[in-house]
XYZ file of C-alpha atoms in Angstrom:
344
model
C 102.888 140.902 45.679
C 105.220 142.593 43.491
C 108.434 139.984 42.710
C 112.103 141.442 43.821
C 114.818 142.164 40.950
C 116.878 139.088 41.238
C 120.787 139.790 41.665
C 123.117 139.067 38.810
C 125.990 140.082 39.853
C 129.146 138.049 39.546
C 129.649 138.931 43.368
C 125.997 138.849 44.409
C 125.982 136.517 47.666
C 122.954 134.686 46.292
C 122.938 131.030 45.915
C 124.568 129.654 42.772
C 123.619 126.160 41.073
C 126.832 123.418 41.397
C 127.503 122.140 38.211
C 126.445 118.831 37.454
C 129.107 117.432 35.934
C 131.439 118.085 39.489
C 130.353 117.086 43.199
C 128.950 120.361 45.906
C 131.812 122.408 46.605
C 130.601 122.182 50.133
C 132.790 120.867 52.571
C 131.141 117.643 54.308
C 132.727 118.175 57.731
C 134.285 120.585 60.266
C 137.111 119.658 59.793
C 137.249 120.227 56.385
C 135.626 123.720 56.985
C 137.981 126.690 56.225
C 137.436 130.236 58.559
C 135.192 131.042 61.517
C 137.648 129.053 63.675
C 135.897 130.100 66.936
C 132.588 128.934 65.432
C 133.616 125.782 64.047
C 135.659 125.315 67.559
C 132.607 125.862 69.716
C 130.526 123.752 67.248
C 132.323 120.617 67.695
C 131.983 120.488 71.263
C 128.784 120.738 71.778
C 128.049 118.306 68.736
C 130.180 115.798 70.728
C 128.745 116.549 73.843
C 125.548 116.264 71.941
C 126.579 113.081 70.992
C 127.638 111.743 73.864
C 124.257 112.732 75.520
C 122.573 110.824 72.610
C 120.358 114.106 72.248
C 119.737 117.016 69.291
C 122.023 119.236 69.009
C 120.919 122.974 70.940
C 118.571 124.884 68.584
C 121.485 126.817 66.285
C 121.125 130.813 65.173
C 123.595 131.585 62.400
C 123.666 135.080 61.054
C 125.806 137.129 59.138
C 125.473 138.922 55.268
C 124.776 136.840 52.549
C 127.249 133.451 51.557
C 129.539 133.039 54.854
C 128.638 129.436 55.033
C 125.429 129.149 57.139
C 123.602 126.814 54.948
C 127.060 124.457 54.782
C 127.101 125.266 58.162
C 123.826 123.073 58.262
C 124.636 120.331 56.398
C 127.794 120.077 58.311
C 125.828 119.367 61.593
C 123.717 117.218 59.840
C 126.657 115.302 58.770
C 128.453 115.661 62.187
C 125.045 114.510 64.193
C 124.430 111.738 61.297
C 120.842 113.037 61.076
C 118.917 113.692 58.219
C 118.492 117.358 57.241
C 114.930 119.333 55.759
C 115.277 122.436 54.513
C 113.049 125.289 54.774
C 112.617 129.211 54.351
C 110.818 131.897 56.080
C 108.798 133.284 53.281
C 107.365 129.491 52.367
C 106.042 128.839 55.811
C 102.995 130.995 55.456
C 100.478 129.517 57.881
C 101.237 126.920 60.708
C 99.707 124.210 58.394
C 102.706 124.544 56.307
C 105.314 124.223 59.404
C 103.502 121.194 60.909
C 103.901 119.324 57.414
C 107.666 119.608 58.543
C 107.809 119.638 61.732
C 105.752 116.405 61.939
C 107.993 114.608 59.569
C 110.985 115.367 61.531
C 113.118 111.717 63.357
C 115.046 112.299 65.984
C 117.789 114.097 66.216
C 116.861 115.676 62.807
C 118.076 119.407 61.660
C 115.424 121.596 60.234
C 117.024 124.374 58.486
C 115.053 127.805 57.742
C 116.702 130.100 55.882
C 115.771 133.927 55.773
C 113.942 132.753 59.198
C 113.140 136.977 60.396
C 110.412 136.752 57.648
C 108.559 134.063 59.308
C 104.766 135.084 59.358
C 104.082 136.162 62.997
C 101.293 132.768 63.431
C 103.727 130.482 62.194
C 106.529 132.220 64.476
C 104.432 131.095 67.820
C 103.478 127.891 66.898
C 107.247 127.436 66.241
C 108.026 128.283 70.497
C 106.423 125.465 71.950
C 108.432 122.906 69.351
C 111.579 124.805 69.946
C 111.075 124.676 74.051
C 109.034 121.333 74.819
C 108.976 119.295 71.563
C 104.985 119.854 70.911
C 102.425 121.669 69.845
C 98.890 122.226 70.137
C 96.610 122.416 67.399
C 93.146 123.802 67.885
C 90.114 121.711 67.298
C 87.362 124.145 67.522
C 87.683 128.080 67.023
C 86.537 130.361 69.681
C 88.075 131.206 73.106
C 87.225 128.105 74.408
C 88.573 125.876 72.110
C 89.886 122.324 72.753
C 93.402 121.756 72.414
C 94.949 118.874 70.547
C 98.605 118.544 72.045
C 101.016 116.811 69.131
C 104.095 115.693 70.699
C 107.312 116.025 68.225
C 110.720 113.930 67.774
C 113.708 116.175 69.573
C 115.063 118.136 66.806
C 117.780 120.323 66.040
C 116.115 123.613 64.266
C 118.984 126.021 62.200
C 118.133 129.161 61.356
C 119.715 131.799 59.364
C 119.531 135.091 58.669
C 121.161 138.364 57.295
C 118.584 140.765 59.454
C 118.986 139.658 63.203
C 117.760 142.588 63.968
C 114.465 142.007 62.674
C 114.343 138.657 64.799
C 112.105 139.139 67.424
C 113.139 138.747 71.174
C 111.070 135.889 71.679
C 112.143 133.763 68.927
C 116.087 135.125 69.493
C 115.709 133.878 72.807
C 115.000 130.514 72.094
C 118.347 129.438 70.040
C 121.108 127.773 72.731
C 123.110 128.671 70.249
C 124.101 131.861 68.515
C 127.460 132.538 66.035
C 127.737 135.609 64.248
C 130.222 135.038 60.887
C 131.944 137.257 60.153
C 134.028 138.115 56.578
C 136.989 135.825 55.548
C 140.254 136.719 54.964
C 142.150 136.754 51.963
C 144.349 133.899 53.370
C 141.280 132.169 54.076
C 139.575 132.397 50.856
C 143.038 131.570 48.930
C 142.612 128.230 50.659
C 139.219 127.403 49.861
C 139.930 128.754 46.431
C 142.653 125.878 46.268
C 140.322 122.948 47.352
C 137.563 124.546 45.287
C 140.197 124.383 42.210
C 140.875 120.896 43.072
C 137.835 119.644 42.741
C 136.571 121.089 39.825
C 140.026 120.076 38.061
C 141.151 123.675 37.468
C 144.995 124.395 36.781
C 146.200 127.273 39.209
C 148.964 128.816 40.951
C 149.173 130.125 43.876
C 149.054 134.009 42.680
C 146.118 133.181 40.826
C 144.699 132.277 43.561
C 145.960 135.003 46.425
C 144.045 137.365 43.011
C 141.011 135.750 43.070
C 140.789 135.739 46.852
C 141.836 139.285 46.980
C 138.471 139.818 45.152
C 136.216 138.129 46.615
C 134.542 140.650 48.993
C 135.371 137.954 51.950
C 132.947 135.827 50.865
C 133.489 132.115 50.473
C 130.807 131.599 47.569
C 131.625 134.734 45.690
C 135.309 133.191 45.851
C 133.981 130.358 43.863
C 131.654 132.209 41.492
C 134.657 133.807 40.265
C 136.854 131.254 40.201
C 134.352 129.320 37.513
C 134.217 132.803 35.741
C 137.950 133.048 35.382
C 138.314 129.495 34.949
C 136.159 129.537 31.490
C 138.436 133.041 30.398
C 141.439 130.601 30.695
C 140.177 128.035 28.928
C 139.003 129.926 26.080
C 141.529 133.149 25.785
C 144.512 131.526 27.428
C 146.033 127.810 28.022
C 143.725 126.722 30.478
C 145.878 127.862 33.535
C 144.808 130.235 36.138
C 147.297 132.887 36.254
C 147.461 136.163 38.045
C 147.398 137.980 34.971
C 144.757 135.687 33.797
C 142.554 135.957 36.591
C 142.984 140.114 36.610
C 142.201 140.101 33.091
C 139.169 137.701 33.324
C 138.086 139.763 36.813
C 137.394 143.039 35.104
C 135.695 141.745 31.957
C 133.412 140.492 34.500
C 133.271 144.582 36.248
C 135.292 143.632 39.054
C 138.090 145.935 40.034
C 141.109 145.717 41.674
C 139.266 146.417 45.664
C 136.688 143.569 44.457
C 133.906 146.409 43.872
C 131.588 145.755 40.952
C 129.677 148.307 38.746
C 126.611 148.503 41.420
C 129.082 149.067 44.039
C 130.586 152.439 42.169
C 126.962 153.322 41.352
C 126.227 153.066 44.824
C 129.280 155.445 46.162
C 129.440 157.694 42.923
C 125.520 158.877 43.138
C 126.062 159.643 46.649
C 128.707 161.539 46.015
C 127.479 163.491 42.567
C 123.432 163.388 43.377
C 124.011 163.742 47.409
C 126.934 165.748 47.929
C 128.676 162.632 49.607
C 125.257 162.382 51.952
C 124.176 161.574 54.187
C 120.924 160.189 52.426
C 118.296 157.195 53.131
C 118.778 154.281 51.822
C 115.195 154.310 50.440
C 115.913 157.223 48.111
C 119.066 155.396 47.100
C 117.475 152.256 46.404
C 115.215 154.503 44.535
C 117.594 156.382 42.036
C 119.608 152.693 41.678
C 116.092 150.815 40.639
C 117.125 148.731 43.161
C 115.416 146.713 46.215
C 116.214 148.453 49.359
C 117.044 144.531 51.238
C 119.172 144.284 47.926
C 121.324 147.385 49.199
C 121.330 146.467 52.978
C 121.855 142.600 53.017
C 124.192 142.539 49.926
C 125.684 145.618 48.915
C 126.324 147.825 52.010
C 127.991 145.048 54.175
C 130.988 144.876 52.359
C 131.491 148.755 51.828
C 130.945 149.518 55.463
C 133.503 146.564 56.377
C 135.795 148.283 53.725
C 135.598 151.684 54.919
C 133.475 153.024 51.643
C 130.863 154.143 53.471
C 129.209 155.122 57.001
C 126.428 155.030 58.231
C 124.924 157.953 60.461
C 121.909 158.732 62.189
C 121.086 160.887 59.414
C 121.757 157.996 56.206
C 124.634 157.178 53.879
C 127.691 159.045 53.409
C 130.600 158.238 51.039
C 133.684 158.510 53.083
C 137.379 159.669 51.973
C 138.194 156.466 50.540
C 135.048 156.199 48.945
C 136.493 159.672 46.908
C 139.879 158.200 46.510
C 138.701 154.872 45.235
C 136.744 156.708 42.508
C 139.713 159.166 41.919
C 137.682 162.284 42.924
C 139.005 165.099 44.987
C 136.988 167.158 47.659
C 136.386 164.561 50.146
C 134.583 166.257 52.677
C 136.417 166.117 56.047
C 135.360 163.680 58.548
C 133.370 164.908 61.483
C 131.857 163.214 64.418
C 128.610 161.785 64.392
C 126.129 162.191 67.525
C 123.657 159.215 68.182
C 120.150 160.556 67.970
């Protein structure tokens, strides 16, 4: 199997290592969690009903692009439930051996996490119903249609699973979660705050406009907010007095290819060859991900979110077109005028 590119980009949403010398950035608790105030509202009553019940927490379905919080969203209700949590991802658990060495080592009241959960492997996907409905599973003891049944009862568990594709979820699987939040981008007010604890923590000296800068440019995203932050931290240390500044930050911000909307070289790739190479569109994204030498899931889980949110670009039955603000943003003229799009 051929490997995927991995991202590099300073405002990728991939996960990024915590430095060793500081504690996880992660908050520990809800209430120490900033945004998704419906989610986090919602979540802490039915962890203290949970509670109160002495039971797992409902089976959880977080989804939502790439670093909104739904793996500290995890730990959180592990922390919340005081349970122990095992992690997990979709493309590891390639035959139901593999999810019964979890699922078997799960206590009660325990929070299995799988991440990236729509690329499950179909076989592992059904053996994962019965544990998600009645706490068991049967494994098979002879092959054949007549095969005796072995029936393994589990501990009640809480299972978490994110994932940037719902859509690729299948019904059966969707249908099983109690519990299903959608997060959504931050806010710039948002991110400023978590920006400030963030800052705190990792002893970094910044005011408040260095801060409203760095949220500004975060694409809404709570770990690309701290990415940068480190990034523009080390450009103050080095080129300036070790203060994060405004003027600091915007400096340090486009050495790293980050402009003033938050868009990064990939992103003006992105809008500028379907605007030169496709006349504006519309186009697949497979030919795009084509002339970019980029993976397709790449484009759709990590670049397009943002530019769709943003207004950059729309998406038709037909593909990808680069909208008016797509032309202005890359100060072109000839924006092609905006027509309505019929659902095929």
């Amino acid at each position: 199997m051929a490997r995927q590119k991995q991202i590099t980009r300073a405002v990728a949403g991939a996960e990024i290592e915590s430095e060793p010398s500081h504690p996880d950035l992660r908050p520990g608790s809800l209430g120490e969690y900033v945004g998704q105030r419906q989610i986090v509202e919602s979540l802490r009553i039915a962890i203290e009903a949970a509670r109160r019940r002495g039971g797992p927490l409902d089976h959880v379905l977080l989804f939502g692009p790439p670093g909104l919080g739904k793996t500290t969203l995890a730990h959180i209700i592990r922390n919340e439930m005081g349970s122990d949590l095992v992690l997990a991802s979709g493309p590891a658990l390639r035959r139901a051996g593999d999810l019964m060495g979890y699922l078997s080592g799960l206590k009660h009241r325990d929070v299995f996490f799988i991440d990236e959960i729509h690329r499950l492997d179909p076989a592992v996907e059904e053996r994962l119903y019965s544990a998600m409905e009645d706490f068991k599973v049967d494994i098979p003891l002879e092959r054949g249609p007549n095969a005796r049944m072995l029936q393994y009862p589990l501990k009640q568990f809480t299972l978490v699973g994110a994932t940037t594709m719902t859509g690729l979820l299948s019904a059966p699987l969707r249908d099983r979660f109690g519990i299903v939040y959608n997060l959504q981008f931050y806010t710039p007010e948002e991110l400023k705050l978590i920006v400030l604890r963030s800052a705190g923590i990792l002893e970094v000296q910044i005011r408040e406009d260095g801060a409203e800068e760095i949220a500004r440019r975060s694409r809404g995203t709570p770990r690309i907010a701290n990415r940068l932050l480190r990034r523009v931290r080390d450009y103050a240390e080095v080129r300036g007095d070790g203060v994060v500044t405004r003027e600091i930050a915007d400096v340090a911000l486009r050495l790293e290819g980050i402009d003033q909307a938050g868009l990064d070289q990939l992103d003006g790739r992105l809008l500028s060859i379907i605007i030169h190479t496709y006349d504006g569109g519309p186009v697949g994204v497979e030919a795009l991900a084509a002339t970019l030498n980029e993976q397709q899931s790449t484009l759709v889980e990590v670049v397009e979110p943002y530019l769709l949110k943003e207004g950059y670009l729309a998406r038709t039955p037909l593909g990808r077109k680069a909208t008016p603000r797509a032309y202005q943003h890359l100060g072109l003229s000839g924006a092609p005028p905006v027509q309505p799009q019929l659902e095929v």
